[in-house]
Amino acid sequence: MPKDSGIGASTKRREDVRFLTGRGRYTDDINLRGQAYVHFLRSDVAHGTLKGVDTSAAEAMPGVIRIFTGADFEGVGGLPCGWQITDRQGNPMQEPPHPVLAQGKVRHVGDPIAAVVADSFEEARDAAEAIEVDIEELPAVVDMKAALADGAPKVHDDLSSNLCYDWGFVEDNRQAVDDAIKGAHHVTTLELVNQRLAPNAMEPRVAIGDYAGHNDESTLYTTSQNPHVIRLLMGAFVLGIPEHKLRVIAPDVGGGFGSKIFHYAEEAFCTFAAKQLKRPVKWTSTRTEAFMSDAQGRDHVTKVELALDAEGNFLAYRTDTLANMGAYLSTFSTSVPTWLHGTLAAGNYKTPLIYVNVKAVFTNTVPVDAYRGAGRPEATYQLERVIDKAAREMGIDPVELRRRNFITEFPYATPVAVEYDTGDYAATLDKALEIADWDSFDKRAEESAKKGLWRGRGINTYIEACGIAPSALVGQLGARAGLYESATVRVNATGGLVVMTGSHSHGQGHETAFPQVIAEMIGIDANMVEIVHGDTANTPMGMGTYGSRSIAVGGSAMVRATEKIIAKAKKIAAHLMEASDADIELKDGAFTVAGTDKSVAWGDVTLAAYVPHNYPLEDIEPGLEETAFYDPSNFTYPAGAYICEVEVDPETGKVTVDRFAAADDFGNVINPMIVEGQVHGGLAQGLGQALLENCVYDENGQLLSATYMDYAMPRADDLPSYRVDHSCQTPCTHNPLGVKGCGEAGAIGSPPAVVNAVVDALQRGGKDITHIDMPLSPGRVWAAMNV
């Protein structure tokens, strides 16, 4: 096996050849014969009663094929929510319908009212402008506290209030946490906002519906992270199409960050309309549409309390959060502030008592769902900010306070119902301090001072949970889907392999990393392994890619299927060499009989599998193809330590991130180069949240930051040259690869490190500032300094 083929090799991403040469095949590149185009007329008010939709003038315009409104979807199912949450009293959450096109009311700016299908996009767009919509505008509710007040306008008239659920975890701990906080030597309190973000994947969403009348089959081409889930949700719950009559294809996808997990109205519409019109229907989102229709992220307002004894040991931790759901429940929205957030409240620390309360709130805004990290960044930000504040209040070095409270023995059962299997938080902290050159900070601060700048440093230690599982447990917690993954491994007669996986790649490097795993197991060149994904017609049912689960769950399914392949191949090799299969060994692409010089090559055995002349068919059937489904027994728990150094200009409030060090424990690493790239991307998004990005709505529900003129994305000159390390490896104990996941770590660990650094810089500059809410724009920082 070549040295650059197996586990641990920094093999260059094979998929980059087509991407960098312009040969990627994205959904918008697909154009079908006879294709029509759809343009959605969207609400320009955040809340209102639909009094009438007059399409007569639009219908007479050139190229118009048909105009659909909510009336055309009477009797059609609404978009489903994939996770039911039970509140503190044991009652199910309030779950309003989510129609494909607005029916009766509009509930946020961008809510689709009508859909114009025409021969060209331009004709559809022009006709949409001729539709007359009569909306009786109603008061909008945008602020979550206001939404919960008595007499607040209700987003959904058929609900009792705008409260989706009031969730407590662990409810049995509540009184003990209250008592511990009341009796503690010191309590640090912090109120903070984790602001709303727009996902802004490079490729906007696209959907193409197609229908074949001769066999009554529908096909959806879509920009999705999990095509099998879209097929299940749309087919079973929205359009009533049997799965064997519905095919979903997600070709190359240009980024997702969570926003392409969910089932959207545009997907259902294009599939429905294609069948109605008996011709393909295509929609491509504009960037402005994306701001009004893609599920957004974060948007939490939280009060945090940390109780400590006189020595700085953590005694109890309590958070009270308002979590914005937006106008409707997106696919996994309800799980993000609860089970993906509350279960990480312990962080890396041995806090004995924890209680998390979350009130989920409906508002007249775009729905909110998972965004890179999904609940874990929110949990980490709360905890790491309050720890830093506690360290200052108690006069304890922030590094020492964290180290003093680290979990050091594993497995460790947290008070929030998860069990960490492995970790070494002191090791990642020590590595971060080393690569950050922590001890030379004062010298760098002196150099900054000569330039009239204040230098500060911030630290963060994080843990996250990846590969959410097992299915039986999450089902008890309200999940309406399994969380396993699947793989079919097909060996060709000449020895090459095709692996069909339910995981989907949208930038993770699956086509490179997955073959490395199989090449390592067999001892062959990774180029002999091809990965197939994204098409429900030729891949086994799988749950897709999100939550840093691909290698831990999808990769484990591949390992299990390949183990079956190897076991059968050993039996064939045993017959060929007239030996017991128990004595057969596989190494470097050859089967040998232990203790002898007998051997047979991998390719000879695979050929024999399909030309079965030398073994009895009554014992071994021909062919070499196996399928495996892998359902993890636990989360995986990546962890790390991040250190940020900033310079703050006291004249303008401008923050420059000068240095950033990231030390992560991802368990075993398949491809170090891909892992480093994933961390770099996550850090860029985390720094974007900390310094720049913010979705801003006015009091009428108008999104003020709906273009790149107003929504600030990080650019290359906003980012430092990172120092990244993943040499501290404590392998996961419960999956066959010992891997943990790396895709979200950078976005989880970086925001608190940046904010801690800025607060440190301001305090070193003589300002008594303990917190500034993100994003730390020059205006916010300057205002905080000049109150």
mmCIF file of C-alpha atoms in Angstrom, residues 302-434:
data_model
loop_
_atom_site.group_PDB
_atom_site.id
_atom_site.type_symbol
_atom_site.label_atom_id
_atom_site.label_comp_id
_atom_site.label_asym_id
_atom_site.label_seq_id
_atom_site.Cartn_x
_atom_site.Cartn_y
_atom_site.Cartn_z
ATOM 1 C CA THR A 302 -29.218 33.875 28.397
ATOM 2 C CA LYS A 303 -28.666 34.591 32.070
ATOM 3 C CA VAL A 304 -25.793 32.520 33.459
ATOM 4 C CA GLU A 305 -24.889 31.882 37.108
ATOM 5 C CA LEU A 306 -21.790 30.049 38.349
ATOM 6 C CA ALA A 307 -21.361 29.235 42.036
ATOM 7 C CA LEU A 308 -17.859 28.688 43.451
ATOM 8 C CA ASP A 309 -16.322 27.946 46.829
ATOM 9 C CA ALA A 310 -13.506 30.009 48.354
ATOM 10 C CA GLU A 311 -10.852 28.000 46.486
ATOM 11 C CA GLY A 312 -12.527 28.491 43.124
ATOM 12 C CA ASN A 313 -14.066 25.031 42.820
ATOM 13 C CA PHE A 314 -17.261 25.004 40.802
ATOM 14 C CA LEU A 315 -20.292 24.085 42.906
ATOM 15 C CA ALA A 316 -23.278 24.718 40.679
ATOM 16 C CA TYR A 317 -24.159 26.140 37.303
ATOM 17 C CA ARG A 318 -27.503 27.499 36.096
ATOM 18 C CA THR A 319 -28.635 28.993 32.802
ATOM 19 C CA ASP A 320 -31.948 30.527 31.782
ATOM 20 C CA THR A 321 -32.289 30.970 28.020
ATOM 21 C CA LEU A 322 -34.784 32.425 25.602
ATOM 22 C CA ALA A 323 -34.319 30.645 22.275
ATOM 23 C CA ASN A 324 -35.845 32.106 19.133
ATOM 24 C CA MET A 325 -37.685 29.629 16.898
ATOM 25 C CA GLY A 326 -38.729 32.230 14.347
ATOM 26 C CA ALA A 327 -42.175 32.010 12.759
ATOM 27 C CA TYR A 328 -42.242 28.232 12.186
ATOM 28 C CA LEU A 329 -40.544 25.129 13.509
ATOM 29 C CA SER A 330 -37.791 24.096 11.118
ATOM 30 C CA THR A 331 -36.815 20.425 10.851
ATOM 31 C CA PHE A 332 -34.514 20.092 13.874
ATOM 32 C CA SER A 333 -34.974 23.535 15.413
ATOM 33 C CA THR A 334 -36.457 22.323 18.673
ATOM 34 C CA SER A 335 -33.541 20.010 19.503
ATOM 35 C CA VAL A 336 -30.822 22.647 19.100
ATOM 36 C CA PRO A 337 -31.402 24.710 22.289
ATOM 37 C CA THR A 338 -32.370 21.622 24.300
ATOM 38 C CA TRP A 339 -30.677 18.254 23.782
ATOM 39 C CA LEU A 340 -27.812 19.620 21.681
ATOM 40 C CA HIS A 341 -27.225 22.472 24.112
ATOM 41 C CA GLY A 342 -28.217 21.437 27.622
ATOM 42 C CA THR A 343 -26.260 18.184 27.501
ATOM 43 C CA LEU A 344 -23.029 20.150 26.975
ATOM 44 C CA ALA A 345 -23.538 22.507 29.915
ATOM 45 C CA ALA A 346 -20.867 20.720 31.966
ATOM 46 C CA GLY A 347 -18.134 21.547 29.481
ATOM 47 C CA ASN A 348 -14.745 20.156 30.490
ATOM 48 C CA TYR A 349 -15.458 20.647 34.169
ATOM 49 C CA LYS A 350 -16.520 18.550 37.138
ATOM 50 C CA THR A 351 -19.343 20.847 38.263
ATOM 51 C CA PRO A 352 -21.540 18.617 40.460
ATOM 52 C CA LEU A 353 -24.865 20.416 40.001
ATOM 53 C CA ILE A 354 -26.273 21.860 36.760
ATOM 54 C CA TYR A 355 -29.678 23.087 35.696
ATOM 55 C CA VAL A 356 -30.614 24.395 32.257
ATOM 56 C CA ASN A 357 -33.895 26.131 31.489
ATOM 57 C CA VAL A 358 -34.868 27.002 27.921
ATOM 58 C CA LYS A 359 -37.972 28.804 26.770
ATOM 59 C CA ALA A 360 -38.446 28.506 23.008
ATOM 60 C CA VAL A 361 -40.325 31.429 21.507
ATOM 61 C CA PHE A 362 -42.191 32.074 18.265
ATOM 62 C CA THR A 363 -41.511 35.462 16.643
ATOM 63 C CA ASN A 364 -42.245 37.065 13.278
ATOM 64 C CA THR A 365 -38.795 36.280 11.911
ATOM 65 C CA VAL A 366 -37.171 33.697 9.650
ATOM 66 C CA PRO A 367 -37.130 30.230 11.270
ATOM 67 C CA VAL A 368 -34.027 29.308 13.270
ATOM 68 C CA ASP A 369 -32.329 25.913 13.185
ATOM 69 C CA ALA A 370 -28.926 24.243 13.366
ATOM 70 C CA TYR A 371 -25.910 26.259 12.262
ATOM 71 C CA ARG A 372 -22.333 24.986 12.471
ATOM 72 C CA GLY A 373 -22.089 23.578 15.992
ATOM 73 C CA ALA A 374 -25.845 23.682 16.677
ATOM 74 C CA GLY A 375 -26.295 24.250 20.397
ATOM 75 C CA ARG A 376 -22.713 23.411 21.322
ATOM 76 C CA PRO A 377 -21.368 26.909 20.482
ATOM 77 C CA GLU A 378 -24.128 28.466 22.579
ATOM 78 C CA ALA A 379 -23.365 26.195 25.548
ATOM 79 C CA THR A 380 -19.624 26.783 25.287
ATOM 80 C CA TYR A 381 -19.956 30.538 24.951
ATOM 81 C CA GLN A 382 -22.108 30.840 28.067
ATOM 82 C CA LEU A 383 -19.827 28.686 30.184
ATOM 83 C CA GLU A 384 -16.483 30.067 29.034
ATOM 84 C CA ARG A 385 -17.555 33.679 29.352
ATOM 85 C CA VAL A 386 -18.847 33.258 32.896
ATOM 86 C CA ILE A 387 -15.711 31.341 33.930
ATOM 87 C CA ASP A 388 -13.527 34.180 32.682
ATOM 88 C CA LYS A 389 -15.639 36.705 34.555
ATOM 89 C CA ALA A 390 -15.488 34.585 37.730
ATOM 90 C CA ALA A 391 -11.704 34.367 37.479
ATOM 91 C CA ARG A 392 -11.433 38.164 37.412
ATOM 92 C CA GLU A 393 -13.891 38.623 40.259
ATOM 93 C CA MET A 394 -12.034 36.125 42.457
ATOM 94 C CA GLY A 395 -8.518 37.176 41.465
ATOM 95 C CA ILE A 396 -7.631 33.724 40.089
ATOM 96 C CA ASP A 397 -5.682 33.266 36.891
ATOM 97 C CA PRO A 398 -8.184 32.158 34.206
ATOM 98 C CA VAL A 399 -5.911 29.314 33.098
ATOM 99 C CA GLU A 400 -5.535 28.077 36.651
ATOM 100 C CA LEU A 401 -9.259 28.311 37.385
ATOM 101 C CA ARG A 402 -10.027 26.105 34.411
ATOM 102 C CA ARG A 403 -7.259 23.653 35.213
ATOM 103 C CA ARG A 404 -8.418 23.431 38.829
ATOM 104 C CA ASN A 405 -11.882 22.294 37.716
ATOM 105 C CA PHE A 406 -10.980 19.972 34.833
ATOM 106 C CA ILE A 407 -12.387 16.465 34.678
ATOM 107 C CA THR A 408 -9.367 14.164 34.958
ATOM 108 C CA GLU A 409 -10.792 10.651 35.277
ATOM 109 C CA PHE A 410 -12.681 8.788 32.560
ATOM 110 C CA PRO A 411 -15.275 7.603 31.840
ATOM 111 C CA TYR A 412 -17.049 10.514 33.494
ATOM 112 C CA ALA A 413 -20.814 10.803 33.920
ATOM 113 C CA THR A 414 -21.870 14.445 33.895
ATOM 114 C CA PRO A 415 -24.890 15.784 35.802
ATOM 115 C CA VAL A 416 -26.523 16.506 32.427
ATOM 116 C CA ALA A 417 -26.938 12.874 31.404
ATOM 117 C CA VAL A 418 -23.990 12.218 29.113
ATOM 118 C CA GLU A 419 -20.869 10.153 29.722
ATOM 119 C CA TYR A 420 -17.507 11.274 28.397
ATOM 120 C CA ASP A 421 -15.495 8.189 27.448
ATOM 121 C CA THR A 422 -12.028 9.718 26.997
ATOM 122 C CA GLY A 423 -10.180 13.009 27.151
ATOM 123 C CA ASP A 424 -7.085 14.794 28.407
ATOM 124 C CA TYR A 425 -8.010 18.432 28.857
ATOM 125 C CA ALA A 426 -4.778 19.346 30.605
ATOM 126 C CA ALA A 427 -2.787 18.063 27.623
ATOM 127 C CA THR A 428 -4.670 20.154 25.065
ATOM 128 C CA LEU A 429 -4.433 23.184 27.348
ATOM 129 C CA ASP A 430 -0.672 22.722 27.734
ATOM 130 C CA LYS A 431 -0.283 22.329 23.973
ATOM 131 C CA ALA A 432 -2.311 25.485 23.321
ATOM 132 C CA LEU A 433 -0.181 27.465 25.778
ATOM 133 C CA GLU A 434 2.931 26.163 24.035
#
